[in-house]
Short mmCIF file of C-alpha atoms in Angstrom, two decimals:
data_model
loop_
_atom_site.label_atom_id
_atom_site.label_comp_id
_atom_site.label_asym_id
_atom_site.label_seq_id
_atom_site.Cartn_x
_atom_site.Cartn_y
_atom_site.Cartn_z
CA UNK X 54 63.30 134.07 95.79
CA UNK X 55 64.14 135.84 98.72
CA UNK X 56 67.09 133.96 99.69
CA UNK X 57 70.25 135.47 98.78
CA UNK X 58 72.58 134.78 95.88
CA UNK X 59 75.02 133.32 98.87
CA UNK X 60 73.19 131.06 100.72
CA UNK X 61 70.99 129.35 97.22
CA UNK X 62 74.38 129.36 95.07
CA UNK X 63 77.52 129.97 97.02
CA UNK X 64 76.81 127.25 99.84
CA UNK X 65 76.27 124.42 97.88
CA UNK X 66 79.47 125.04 95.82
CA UNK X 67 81.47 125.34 99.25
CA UNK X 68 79.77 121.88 100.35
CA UNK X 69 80.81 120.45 96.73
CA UNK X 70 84.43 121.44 96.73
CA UNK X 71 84.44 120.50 100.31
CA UNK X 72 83.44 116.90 99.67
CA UNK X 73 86.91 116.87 97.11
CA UNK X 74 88.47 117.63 101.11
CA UNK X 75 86.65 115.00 102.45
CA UNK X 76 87.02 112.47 99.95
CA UNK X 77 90.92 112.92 100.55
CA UNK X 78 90.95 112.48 104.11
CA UNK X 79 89.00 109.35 103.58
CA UNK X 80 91.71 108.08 101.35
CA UNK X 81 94.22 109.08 102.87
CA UNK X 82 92.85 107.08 106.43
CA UNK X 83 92.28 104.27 104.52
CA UNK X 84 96.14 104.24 103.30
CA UNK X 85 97.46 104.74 107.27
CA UNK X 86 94.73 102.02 107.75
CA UNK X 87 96.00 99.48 105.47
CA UNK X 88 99.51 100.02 105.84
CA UNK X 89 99.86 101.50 102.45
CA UNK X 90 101.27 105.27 102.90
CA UNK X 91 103.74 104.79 99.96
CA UNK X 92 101.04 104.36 97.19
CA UNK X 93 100.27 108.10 98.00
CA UNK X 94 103.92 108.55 97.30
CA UNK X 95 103.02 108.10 93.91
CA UNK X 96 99.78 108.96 93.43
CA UNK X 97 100.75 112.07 92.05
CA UNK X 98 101.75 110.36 88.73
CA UNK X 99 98.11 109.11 87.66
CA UNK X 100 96.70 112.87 89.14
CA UNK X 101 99.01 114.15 86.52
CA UNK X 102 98.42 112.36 83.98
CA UNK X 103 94.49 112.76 84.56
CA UNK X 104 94.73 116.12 84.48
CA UNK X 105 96.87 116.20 81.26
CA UNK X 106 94.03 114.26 79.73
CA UNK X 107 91.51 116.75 80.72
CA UNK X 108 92.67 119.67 78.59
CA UNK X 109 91.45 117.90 75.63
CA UNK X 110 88.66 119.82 76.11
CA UNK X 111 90.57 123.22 76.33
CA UNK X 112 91.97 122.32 73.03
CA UNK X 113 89.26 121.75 71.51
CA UNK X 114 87.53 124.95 73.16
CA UNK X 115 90.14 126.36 71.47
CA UNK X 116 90.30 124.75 67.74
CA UNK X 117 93.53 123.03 68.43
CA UNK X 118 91.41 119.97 67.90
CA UNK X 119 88.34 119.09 65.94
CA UNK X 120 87.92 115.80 67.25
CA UNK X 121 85.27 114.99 70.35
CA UNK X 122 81.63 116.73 71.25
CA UNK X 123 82.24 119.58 73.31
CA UNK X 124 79.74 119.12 75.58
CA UNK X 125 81.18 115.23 76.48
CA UNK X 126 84.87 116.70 76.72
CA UNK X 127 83.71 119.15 78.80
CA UNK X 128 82.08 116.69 80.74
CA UNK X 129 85.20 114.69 80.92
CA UNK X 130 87.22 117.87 81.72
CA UNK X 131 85.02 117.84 84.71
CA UNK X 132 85.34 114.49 86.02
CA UNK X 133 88.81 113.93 85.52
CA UNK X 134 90.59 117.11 86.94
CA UNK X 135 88.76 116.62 89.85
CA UNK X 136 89.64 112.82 90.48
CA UNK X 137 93.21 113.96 89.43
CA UNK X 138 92.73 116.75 91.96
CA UNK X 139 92.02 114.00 93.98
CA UNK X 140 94.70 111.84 93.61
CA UNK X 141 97.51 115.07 93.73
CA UNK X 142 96.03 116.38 97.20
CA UNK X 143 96.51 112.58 98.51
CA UNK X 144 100.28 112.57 97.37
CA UNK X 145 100.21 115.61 98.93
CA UNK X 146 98.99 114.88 102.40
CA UNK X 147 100.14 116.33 105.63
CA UNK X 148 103.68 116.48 104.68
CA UNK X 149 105.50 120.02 104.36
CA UNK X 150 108.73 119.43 103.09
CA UNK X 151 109.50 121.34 100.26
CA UNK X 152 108.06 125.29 99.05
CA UNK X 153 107.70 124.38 95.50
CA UNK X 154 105.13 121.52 95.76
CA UNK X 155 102.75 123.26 97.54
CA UNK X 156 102.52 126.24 95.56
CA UNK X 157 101.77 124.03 92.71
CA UNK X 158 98.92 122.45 95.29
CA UNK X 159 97.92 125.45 96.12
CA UNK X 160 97.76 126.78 92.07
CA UNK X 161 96.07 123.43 91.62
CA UNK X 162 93.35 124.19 94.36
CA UNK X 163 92.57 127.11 93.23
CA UNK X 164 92.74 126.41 89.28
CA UNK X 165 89.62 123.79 90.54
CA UNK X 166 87.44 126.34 92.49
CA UNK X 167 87.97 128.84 90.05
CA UNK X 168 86.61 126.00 87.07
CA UNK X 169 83.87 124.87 89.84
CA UNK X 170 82.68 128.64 89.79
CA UNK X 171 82.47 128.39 86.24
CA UNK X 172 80.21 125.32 86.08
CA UNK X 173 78.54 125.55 89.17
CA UNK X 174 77.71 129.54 89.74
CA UNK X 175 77.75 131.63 86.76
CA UNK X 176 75.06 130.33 84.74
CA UNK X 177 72.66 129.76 87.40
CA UNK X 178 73.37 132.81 89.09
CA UNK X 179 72.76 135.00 85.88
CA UNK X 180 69.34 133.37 85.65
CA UNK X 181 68.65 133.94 89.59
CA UNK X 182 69.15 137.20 89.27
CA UNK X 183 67.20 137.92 85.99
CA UNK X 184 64.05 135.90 88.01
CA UNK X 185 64.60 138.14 91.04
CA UNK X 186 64.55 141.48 88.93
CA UNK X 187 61.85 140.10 86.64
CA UNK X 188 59.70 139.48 90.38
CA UNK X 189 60.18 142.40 91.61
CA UNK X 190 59.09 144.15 88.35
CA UNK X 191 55.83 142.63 88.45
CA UNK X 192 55.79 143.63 91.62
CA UNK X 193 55.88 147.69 90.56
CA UNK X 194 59.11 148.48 92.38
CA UNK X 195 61.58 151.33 90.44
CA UNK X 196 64.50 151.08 88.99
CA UNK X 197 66.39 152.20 91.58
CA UNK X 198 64.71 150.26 94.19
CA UNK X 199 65.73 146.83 91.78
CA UNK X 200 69.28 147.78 91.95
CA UNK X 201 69.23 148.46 95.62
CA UNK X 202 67.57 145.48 96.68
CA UNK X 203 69.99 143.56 94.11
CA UNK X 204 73.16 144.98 95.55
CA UNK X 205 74.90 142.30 97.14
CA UNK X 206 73.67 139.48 95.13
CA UNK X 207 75.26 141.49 92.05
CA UNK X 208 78.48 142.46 93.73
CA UNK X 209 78.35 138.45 94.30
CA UNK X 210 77.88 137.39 90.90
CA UNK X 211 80.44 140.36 89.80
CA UNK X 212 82.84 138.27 92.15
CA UNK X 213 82.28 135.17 91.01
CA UNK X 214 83.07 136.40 87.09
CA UNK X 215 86.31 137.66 88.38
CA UNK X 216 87.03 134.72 89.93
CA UNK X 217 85.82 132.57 86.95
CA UNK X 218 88.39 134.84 84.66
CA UNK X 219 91.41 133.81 86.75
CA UNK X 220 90.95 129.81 85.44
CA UNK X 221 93.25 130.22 82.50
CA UNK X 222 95.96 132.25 83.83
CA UNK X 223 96.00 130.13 87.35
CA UNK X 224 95.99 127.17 84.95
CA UNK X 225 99.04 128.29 83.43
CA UNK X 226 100.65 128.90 86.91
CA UNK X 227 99.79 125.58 88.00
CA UNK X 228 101.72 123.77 85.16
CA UNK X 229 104.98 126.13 85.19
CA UNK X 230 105.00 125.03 89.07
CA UNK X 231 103.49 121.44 88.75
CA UNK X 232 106.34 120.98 85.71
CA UNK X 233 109.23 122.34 87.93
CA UNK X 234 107.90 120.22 90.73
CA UNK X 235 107.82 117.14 88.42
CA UNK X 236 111.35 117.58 87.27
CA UNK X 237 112.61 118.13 90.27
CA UNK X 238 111.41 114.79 91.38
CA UNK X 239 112.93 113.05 88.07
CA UNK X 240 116.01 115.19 88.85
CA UNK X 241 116.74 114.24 92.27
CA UNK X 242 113.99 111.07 93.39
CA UNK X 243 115.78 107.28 93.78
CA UNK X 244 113.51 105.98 91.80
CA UNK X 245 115.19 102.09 92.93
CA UNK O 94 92.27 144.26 85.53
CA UNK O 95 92.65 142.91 81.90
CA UNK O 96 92.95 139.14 81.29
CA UNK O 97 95.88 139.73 79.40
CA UNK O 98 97.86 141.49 82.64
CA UNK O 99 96.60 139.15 85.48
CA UNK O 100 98.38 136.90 82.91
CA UNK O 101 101.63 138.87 83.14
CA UNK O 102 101.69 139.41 86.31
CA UNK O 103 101.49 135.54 87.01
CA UNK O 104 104.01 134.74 84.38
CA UNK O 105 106.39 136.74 85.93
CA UNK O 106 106.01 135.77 89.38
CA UNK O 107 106.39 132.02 87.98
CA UNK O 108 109.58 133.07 86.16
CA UNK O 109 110.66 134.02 89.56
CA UNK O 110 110.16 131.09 91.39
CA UNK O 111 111.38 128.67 88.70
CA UNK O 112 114.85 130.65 89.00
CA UNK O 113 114.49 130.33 92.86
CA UNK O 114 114.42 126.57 92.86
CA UNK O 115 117.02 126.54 90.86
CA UNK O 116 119.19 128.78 92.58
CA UNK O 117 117.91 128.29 96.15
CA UNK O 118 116.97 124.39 95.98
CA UNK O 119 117.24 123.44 100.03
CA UNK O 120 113.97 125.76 100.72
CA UNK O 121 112.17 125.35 97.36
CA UNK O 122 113.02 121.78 96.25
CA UNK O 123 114.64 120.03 99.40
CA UNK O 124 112.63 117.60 101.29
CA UNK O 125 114.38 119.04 104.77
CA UNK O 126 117.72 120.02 106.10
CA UNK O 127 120.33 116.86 105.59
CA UNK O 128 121.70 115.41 108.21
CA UNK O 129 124.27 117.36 110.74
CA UNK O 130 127.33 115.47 109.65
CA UNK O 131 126.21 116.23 105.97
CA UNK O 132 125.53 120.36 106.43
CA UNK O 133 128.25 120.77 104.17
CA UNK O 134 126.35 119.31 101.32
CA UNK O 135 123.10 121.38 101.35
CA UNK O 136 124.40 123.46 98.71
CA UNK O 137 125.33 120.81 96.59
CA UNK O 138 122.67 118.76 95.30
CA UNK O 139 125.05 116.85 93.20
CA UNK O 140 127.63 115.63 95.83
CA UNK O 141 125.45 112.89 96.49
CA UNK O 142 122.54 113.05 94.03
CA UNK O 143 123.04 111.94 90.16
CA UNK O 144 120.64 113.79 87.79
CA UNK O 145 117.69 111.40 86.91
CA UNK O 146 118.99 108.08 89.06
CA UNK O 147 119.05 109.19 92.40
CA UNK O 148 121.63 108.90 95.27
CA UNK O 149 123.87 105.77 94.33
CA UNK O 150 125.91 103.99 96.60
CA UNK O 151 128.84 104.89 95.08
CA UNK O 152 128.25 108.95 95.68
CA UNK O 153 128.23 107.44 99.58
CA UNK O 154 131.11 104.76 99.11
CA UNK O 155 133.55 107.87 97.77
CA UNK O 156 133.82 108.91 102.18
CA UNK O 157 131.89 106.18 103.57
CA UNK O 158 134.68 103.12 102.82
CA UNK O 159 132.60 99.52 103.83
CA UNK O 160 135.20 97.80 105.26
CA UNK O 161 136.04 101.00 107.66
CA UNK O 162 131.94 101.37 108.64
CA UNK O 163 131.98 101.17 112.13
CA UNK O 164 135.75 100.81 112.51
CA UNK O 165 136.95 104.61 110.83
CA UNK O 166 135.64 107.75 110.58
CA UNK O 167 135.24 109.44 106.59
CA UNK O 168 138.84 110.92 108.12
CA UNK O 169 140.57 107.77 108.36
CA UNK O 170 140.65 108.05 112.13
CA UNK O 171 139.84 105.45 114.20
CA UNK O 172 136.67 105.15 116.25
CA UNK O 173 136.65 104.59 119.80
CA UNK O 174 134.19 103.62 121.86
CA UNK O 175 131.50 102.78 118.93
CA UNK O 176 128.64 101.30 120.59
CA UNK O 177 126.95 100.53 117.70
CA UNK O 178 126.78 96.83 116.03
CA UNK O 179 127.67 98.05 112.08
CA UNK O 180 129.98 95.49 111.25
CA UNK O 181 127.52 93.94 109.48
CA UNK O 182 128.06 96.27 106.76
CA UNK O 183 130.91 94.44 105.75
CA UNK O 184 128.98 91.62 104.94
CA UNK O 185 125.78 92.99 102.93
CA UNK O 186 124.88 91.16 99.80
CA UNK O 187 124.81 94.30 97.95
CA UNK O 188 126.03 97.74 98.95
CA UNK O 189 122.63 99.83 98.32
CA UNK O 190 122.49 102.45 100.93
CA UNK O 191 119.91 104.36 100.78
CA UNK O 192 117.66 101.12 101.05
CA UNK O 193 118.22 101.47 105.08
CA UNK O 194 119.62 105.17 105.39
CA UNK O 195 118.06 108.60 104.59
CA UNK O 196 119.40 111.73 104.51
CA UNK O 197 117.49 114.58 104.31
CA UNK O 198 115.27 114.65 107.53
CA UNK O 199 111.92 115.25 105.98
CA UNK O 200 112.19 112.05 104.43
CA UNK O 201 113.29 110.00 107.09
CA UNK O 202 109.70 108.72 107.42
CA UNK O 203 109.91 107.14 103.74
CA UNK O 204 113.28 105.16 104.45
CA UNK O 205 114.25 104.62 108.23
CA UNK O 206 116.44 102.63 109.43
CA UNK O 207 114.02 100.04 110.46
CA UNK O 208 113.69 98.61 107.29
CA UNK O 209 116.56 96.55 107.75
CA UNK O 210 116.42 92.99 106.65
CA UNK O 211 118.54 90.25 107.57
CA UNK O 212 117.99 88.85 104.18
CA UNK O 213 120.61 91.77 103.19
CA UNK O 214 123.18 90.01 104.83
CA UNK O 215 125.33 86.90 103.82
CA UNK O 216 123.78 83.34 104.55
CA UNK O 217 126.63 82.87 106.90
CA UNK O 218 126.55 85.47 108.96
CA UNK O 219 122.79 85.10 109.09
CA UNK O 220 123.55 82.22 111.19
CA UNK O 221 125.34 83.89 113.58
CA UNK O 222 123.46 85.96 115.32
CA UNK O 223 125.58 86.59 118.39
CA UNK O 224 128.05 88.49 116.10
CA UNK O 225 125.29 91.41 116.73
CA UNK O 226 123.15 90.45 119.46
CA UNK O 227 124.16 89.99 122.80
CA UNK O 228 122.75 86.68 124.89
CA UNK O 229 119.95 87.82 127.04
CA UNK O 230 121.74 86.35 129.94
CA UNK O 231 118.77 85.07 131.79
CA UNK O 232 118.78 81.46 133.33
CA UNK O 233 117.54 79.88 130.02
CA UNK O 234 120.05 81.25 127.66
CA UNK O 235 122.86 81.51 130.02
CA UNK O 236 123.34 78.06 129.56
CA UNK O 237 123.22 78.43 125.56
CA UNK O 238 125.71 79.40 122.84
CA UNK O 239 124.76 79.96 119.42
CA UNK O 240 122.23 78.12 117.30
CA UNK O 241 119.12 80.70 117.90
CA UNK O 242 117.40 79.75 114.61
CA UNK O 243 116.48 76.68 116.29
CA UNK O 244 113.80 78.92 118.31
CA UNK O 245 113.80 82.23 117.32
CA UNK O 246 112.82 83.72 113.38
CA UNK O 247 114.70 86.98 111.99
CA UNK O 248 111.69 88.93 112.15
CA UNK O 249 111.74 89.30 115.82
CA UNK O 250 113.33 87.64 118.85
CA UNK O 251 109.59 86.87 120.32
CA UNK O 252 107.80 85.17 120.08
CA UNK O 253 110.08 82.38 120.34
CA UNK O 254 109.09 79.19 118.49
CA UNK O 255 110.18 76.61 120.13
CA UNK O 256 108.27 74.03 122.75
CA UNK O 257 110.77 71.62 124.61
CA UNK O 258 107.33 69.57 125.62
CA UNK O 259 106.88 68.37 121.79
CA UNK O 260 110.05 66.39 122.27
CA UNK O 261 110.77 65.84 125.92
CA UNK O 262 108.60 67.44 129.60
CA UNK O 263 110.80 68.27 132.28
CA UNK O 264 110.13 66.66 135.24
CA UNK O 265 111.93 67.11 138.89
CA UNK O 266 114.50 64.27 137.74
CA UNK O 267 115.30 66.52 134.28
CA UNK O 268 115.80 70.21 135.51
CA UNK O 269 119.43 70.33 134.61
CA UNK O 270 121.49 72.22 132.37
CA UNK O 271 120.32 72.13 128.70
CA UNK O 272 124.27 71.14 127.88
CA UNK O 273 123.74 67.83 129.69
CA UNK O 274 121.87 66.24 127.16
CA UNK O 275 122.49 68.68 124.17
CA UNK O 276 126.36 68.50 124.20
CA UNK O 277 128.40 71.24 122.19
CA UNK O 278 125.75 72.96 121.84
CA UNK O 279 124.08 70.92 119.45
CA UNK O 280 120.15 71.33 119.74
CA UNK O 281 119.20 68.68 116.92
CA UNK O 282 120.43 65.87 118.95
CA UNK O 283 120.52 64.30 122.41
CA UNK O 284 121.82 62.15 124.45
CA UNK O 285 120.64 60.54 127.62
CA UNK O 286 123.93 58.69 128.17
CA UNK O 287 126.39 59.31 130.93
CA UNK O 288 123.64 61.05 133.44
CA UNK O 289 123.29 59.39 136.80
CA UNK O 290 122.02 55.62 136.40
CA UNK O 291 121.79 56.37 132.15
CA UNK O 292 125.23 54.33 131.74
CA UNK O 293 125.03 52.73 128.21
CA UNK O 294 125.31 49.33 129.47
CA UNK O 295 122.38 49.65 131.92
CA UNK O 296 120.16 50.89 129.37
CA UNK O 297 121.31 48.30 126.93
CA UNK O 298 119.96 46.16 129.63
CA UNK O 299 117.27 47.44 130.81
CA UNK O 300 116.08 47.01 127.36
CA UNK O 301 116.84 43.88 126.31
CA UNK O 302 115.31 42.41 129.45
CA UNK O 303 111.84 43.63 128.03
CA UNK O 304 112.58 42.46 124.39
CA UNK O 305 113.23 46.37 122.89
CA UNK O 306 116.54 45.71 121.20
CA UNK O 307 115.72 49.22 119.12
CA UNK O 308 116.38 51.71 121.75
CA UNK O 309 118.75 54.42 121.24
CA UNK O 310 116.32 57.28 120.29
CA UNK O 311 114.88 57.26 123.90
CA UNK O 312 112.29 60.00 123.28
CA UNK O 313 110.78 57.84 120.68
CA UNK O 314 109.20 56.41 123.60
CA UNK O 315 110.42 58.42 127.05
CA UNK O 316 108.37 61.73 126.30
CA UNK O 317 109.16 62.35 130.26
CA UNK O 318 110.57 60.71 133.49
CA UNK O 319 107.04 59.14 133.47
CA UNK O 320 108.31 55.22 132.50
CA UNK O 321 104.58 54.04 132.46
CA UNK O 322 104.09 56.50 129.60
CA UNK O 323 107.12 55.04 127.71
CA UNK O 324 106.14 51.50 128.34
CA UNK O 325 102.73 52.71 126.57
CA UNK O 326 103.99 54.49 123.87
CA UNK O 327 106.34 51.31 123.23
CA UNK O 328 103.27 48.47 123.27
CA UNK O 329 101.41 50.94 120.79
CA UNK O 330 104.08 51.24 118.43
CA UNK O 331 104.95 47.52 118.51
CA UNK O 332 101.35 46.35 117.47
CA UNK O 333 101.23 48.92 114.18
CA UNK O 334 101.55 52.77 115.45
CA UNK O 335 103.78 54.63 113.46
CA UNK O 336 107.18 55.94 114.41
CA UNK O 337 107.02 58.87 117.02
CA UNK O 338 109.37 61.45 118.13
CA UNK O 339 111.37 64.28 115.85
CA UNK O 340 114.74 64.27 117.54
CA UNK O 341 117.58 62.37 116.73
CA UNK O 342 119.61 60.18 119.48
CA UNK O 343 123.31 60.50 118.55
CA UNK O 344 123.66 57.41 119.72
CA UNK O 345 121.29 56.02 116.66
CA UNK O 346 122.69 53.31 114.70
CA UNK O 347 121.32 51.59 112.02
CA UNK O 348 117.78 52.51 112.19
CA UNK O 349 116.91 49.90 109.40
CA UNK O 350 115.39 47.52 112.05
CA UNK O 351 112.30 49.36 113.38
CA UNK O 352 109.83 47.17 115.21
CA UNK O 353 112.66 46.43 118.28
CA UNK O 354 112.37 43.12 118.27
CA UNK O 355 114.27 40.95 114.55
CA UNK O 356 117.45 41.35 113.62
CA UNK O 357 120.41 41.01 115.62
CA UNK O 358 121.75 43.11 119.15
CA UNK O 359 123.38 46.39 117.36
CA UNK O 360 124.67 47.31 120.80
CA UNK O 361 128.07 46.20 120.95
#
């Protein structure tokens, strides 16, 4: 219990979201290995649509529908924004052509840590730091003396709720710019 | 900072760059800076681009006429010194440009010019392949003109296909030129008549003096200057090996009669 609110919580997040990084320079290798660069060319279709399918658990979060267990759609909201994640930083690559698509990547990147802090950090950190104040209770120490010793792992966790709040608007700015990418592409792509 | 204006803020920021891309499309939407020759374009999209299709080859074919590619410029004026083999554009199948050429540099990587095809040109002209290339000019294909199918694919001019040995080995007798036996350029036939002692009557009776009257595809038999070989390649076909040899002797006649020794003299 002595370990920080960083290192137990914050760490393992980073090596989570970084294994969405890895995973996509895997992929991507194995499409310069096999000769099959254009697939990530469109890639970004099924990332889209996976992502589109996800929010059926916003919805229903919301009451828009009454259909599905919330705990399975959230589940599902889970899996499949992050292999749609997936998918769009693939068709993404290494290529900077354009300003436009990678804002939307990068108000897709962080729309997905900001969710990831929701699942993986809040709830668990709340509880870490309830066990470290309830320890060091028992252990006699003053109020004061809690809050001190709790400092940083509380400014963390205040962090982190920040951070968690910005999922719905950075949501929003990834679709304006993900939609104004998209019809760009119908706009302009040869699709022959 | 309320929920509520982090959600402003963004919204208007995104209002902003929606009415950048629209208004300022070359940084924002553009997949790099077109082509030198086509700067005039960058700020309009629509000169060669048709909403929802793409850019069709007759946005190009409005300046770029086919039958002046590689003759004219867009200007009409006539182009000297063009290095360049594009003549071939006047005989595609199908005019589809962008299928070979890009435009805007970024995405030169996704069509380059490499990914020509001579199955975009006519049948014809896929035959003749010195309308483009030039003959290597070594000692081999000095002495050839035309018919490089025979040896060489459209996917590359090596590795070359062909091996002379299957049908015939030079020898020190047989290092001539190949026009001697292949005449006009015709490399699916042969003929071993009128070099040195290979008169027609001599032959004819050379032959019938050892009972072959079936003898005008020589390298049936002759795979060489080697006449022991022939002579053994002849006794095995005569007692019930099959036919041998792929070429065609032009002087082949009625090749009904093939064991060499019924029927009548055809050699008149």
């Amino acid at each position: 219990m002595q370990r920080s609110l960083i290192r137990k919580e914050v760490v393992p997040f980073l090596v989570m979201f970084g294994s969405l990084i890895v995973a996509t320079f895997i992929i991507d290798a194995l499409l310069h290995q096999f000769d099959l660069v254009w697939v990530g060319r469109y890639l970004g279709i099924p990332g889209a649509i996976l992502i589109l399918l996800s929010f059926f658990y916003s919805m229903r979060k919301r009451k828009l529908i009454g259909f599905g267990k919330p705990k399975t759609l959230l589940t599902l909201h889970e899996t499949l924004t992050w292999l749609g994640s997936l998918m769009v930083l693939v068709h993404a690559g290494i290529h900077v052509y354009a300003i436009l698509p990678w804002l939307a990547l990068i108000a897709m990147l962080v729309n997905v840590i900001s969710g990831m802090t929701g699942k993986y950090l809040l709830d668990r950190s709340r509880r870490f730091i309830a066990a470290k104040k309830e320890i060091y209770s028992s252990q006699g120490l003053a109020g004061d003396e809690i809050d001190r010793r709790l400092f940083w792992d509380a400014t963390t966790f205040d962090l982190m709720k920040r951070w968690r709040a910005v999922h719905l608007p950075i949501t929003l700015a990834f679709a304006v710019l993900g939609i104004t990418h998209i019809l760009s592409i119908f706009l302009f792509w040869q699709w022959k | 900072m309320k929920k509520s204006a982090i959600t402003l803020v963004i919204a208007v920021n995104l209002a902003i760059l929606v009415l950048l891309a629209i208004f300022m499309p070359q940084p924002m939407i553009s997949p790099g800076r077109n082509i030198d020759a086509h700067a005039g374009f960058s700020s309009d999209c629509f000169a060669c681009h048709t909403p929802f299709i793409g850019s069709s080859p007759e946005k190009c074919m409005a300046c770029h006429k086919v039958a002046e590619i590689g003759l004219k410029t867009t200007k009409g004026e006539p182009i000297a010194g063009e290095k360049k083999n594009v003549a071939f554009h006047q005989e595609l199948l199908e005019d589809d440009c962008v299928a070979c050429h890009s435009d805007h540099k970024g995405v030169q990587a996704f069509r380059p010019i490499s990914q020509f095809s001579h199955g975009l040109l006519r049948p014809a002209l896929q035959e003749q392949c010195d309308s483009c290339h030039a003959n290597p000019g070594d000692s081999l294909h000095r002495k050839i003109r035309g018919n490089c199918g025979l040896c060489h694919t459209q996917q590359g001019w090596s590795p070359a296909t062909f091996d002379h040995d299957q049908y015939f080995r030079f020898d020190r007798h047989h290092e001539t030129a190949c026009e001697t036996c292949h005449v006009d350029n015709d490399y699916a036939g042969y003929t071993c008549y009128g070099c040195h002692e290979h008169s027609r009557s001599k032959i004819r009776e050379e032959h019938l003096e050892e009972g072959i009257r079936d003898y005008e595809n020589c390298v049936e038999c002759h795979r060489s200057g080697d006449e022991d070989e022939a002579e053994r390649i002849w006794r095995s076909k005569r007692y019930g090996g099959d036919r041998m040899g792929p070429a065609t002797g032009y002087g082949s006649r009625e090749r009904g009669r093939r064991d060499g020794h019924d029927g009548e003299d055809d050699d008149d």
